[in-house]
Coordinates of C-alpha atoms in Angstrom, one line a residue:
M1 CA -6.5 -4.3 -17.0
K2 CA -4.0 -5.5 -14.5
A3 CA -5.3 -5.6 -10.9
V4 CA -2.7 -5.5 -8.0
T5 CA -3.6 -5.5 -4.4
L6 CA -0.7 -3.9 -2.4
P7 CA 0.4 -5.6 0.5
A8 CA 0.3 -4.4 4.2
R9 CA 3.5 -3.0 4.2
L10 CA 4.9 -1.3 1.0
D11 CA 8.4 -0.3 2.5
T12 CA 11.9 -0.8 1.0
A13 CA 11.9 -4.6 1.4
A14 CA 8.5 -4.7 -0.5
A15 CA 10.2 -2.6 -3.3
D16 CA 11.9 -5.1 -5.5
Q17 CA 8.5 -7.5 -5.6
L18 CA 6.3 -4.3 -6.4
W19 CA 8.7 -3.5 -9.4
S20 CA 8.4 -7.2 -10.6
E21 CA 4.7 -6.9 -10.3
L22 CA 4.2 -3.6 -11.9
F23 CA 6.6 -4.0 -14.9
G24 CA 5.7 -7.6 -15.8
E25 CA 2.9 -6.2 -18.0
T26 CA 3.2 -2.6 -18.8
D27 CA 0.9 -2.5 -21.7
E28 CA -2.0 -2.4 -19.7
D29 CA -3.7 -0.3 -17.5
I30 CA -3.1 -0.9 -13.8
V31 CA -5.4 -0.9 -11.1
L32 CA -3.8 -1.0 -7.6
D33 CA -5.8 -2.1 -4.4
G34 CA -4.6 -0.2 -1.3
A35 CA -7.0 -1.0 1.1
M36 CA -4.6 -3.3 3.2
V37 CA -1.6 -1.0 3.3
E38 CA -0.4 0.1 6.8
V39 CA 2.9 1.5 5.7
F40 CA 3.3 3.4 2.6
G41 CA 7.4 4.0 2.3
A42 CA 9.2 6.5 -0.2
R43 CA 11.0 3.6 -2.0
C44 CA 7.4 2.0 -3.0
L45 CA 6.2 5.4 -4.1
E46 CA 9.2 5.7 -6.2
V47 CA 8.3 2.4 -8.1
I48 CA 4.5 3.6 -8.3
L49 CA 5.3 7.0 -9.7
T50 CA 7.8 5.3 -12.1
A51 CA 4.8 2.7 -13.1
R52 CA 2.6 5.8 -13.5
Q53 CA 5.1 7.6 -15.9
L54 CA 5.3 4.7 -17.8
C55 CA 1.4 4.2 -18.0
E56 CA 0.7 7.6 -19.3
G57 CA -0.4 7.5 -22.9
P58 CA -3.7 7.3 -24.8
G59 CA -6.0 4.8 -23.0
R60 CA -3.5 4.2 -20.5
S61 CA -3.6 4.6 -16.9
L62 CA -2.4 3.8 -13.0
V63 CA -4.9 4.4 -10.3
I64 CA -5.0 3.4 -6.7
R65 CA -8.4 2.3 -5.3
S66 CA -9.3 1.9 -1.6
L67 CA -6.1 3.4 -0.2
S68 CA -6.4 2.9 3.4
Q69 CA -6.3 5.9 6.3
A70 CA -3.1 4.7 7.2
A71 CA -1.5 4.7 3.7
E72 CA -3.5 8.1 3.1
K73 CA -1.4 9.5 6.2
D74 CA 2.3 8.1 5.0
L75 CA 1.4 9.6 1.3
L76 CA 0.4 13.2 2.8
T77 CA 3.9 12.8 4.6
L78 CA 5.8 12.1 1.3
G79 CA 3.9 15.1 -0.1
L80 CA 1.3 13.2 -2.2
S81 CA -2.4 11.9 -1.6
S82 CA -4.6 9.4 -2.9
E83 CA -6.2 11.9 -5.3
D84 CA -2.9 12.2 -7.1
F85 CA -3.6 8.7 -8.1
S86 CA -7.3 8.4 -8.9
A87 CA -7.7 9.9 -12.6
G88 CA -7.6 7.8 -15.3
D89 CA -9.2 5.7 -17.7
A90 CA -8.9 2.5 -15.6
S91 CA -12.2 0.9 -14.8

C-alpha cells in the first residue's frame, strides 16, 4: 500500500507534483490522507480520478481518508464527495 499525505493546497500548481507521487508506483493500493487539505481544485481532482481509474482491478483501490471539511466543500462544488473515494480494499 502506498500512503500519500495530500498538501494543504491541491490547486493547479500542485497538480504536477501530485501526478509524480501517484504515478511513481501504480501497482499498489493508494491511500490518500486529506486531513490537511484546505483547497481542492479541479486539476488535482482530475489527477486523482485518473489514478483511481488506473487502480481499478482485482484487489487494487484508491481511497481518500480523513478529508477536511474545506476539501469536502470543494469536492461538492466540483460534483463529488469524499464518499466517492471511500470504497475499496485499501486498509
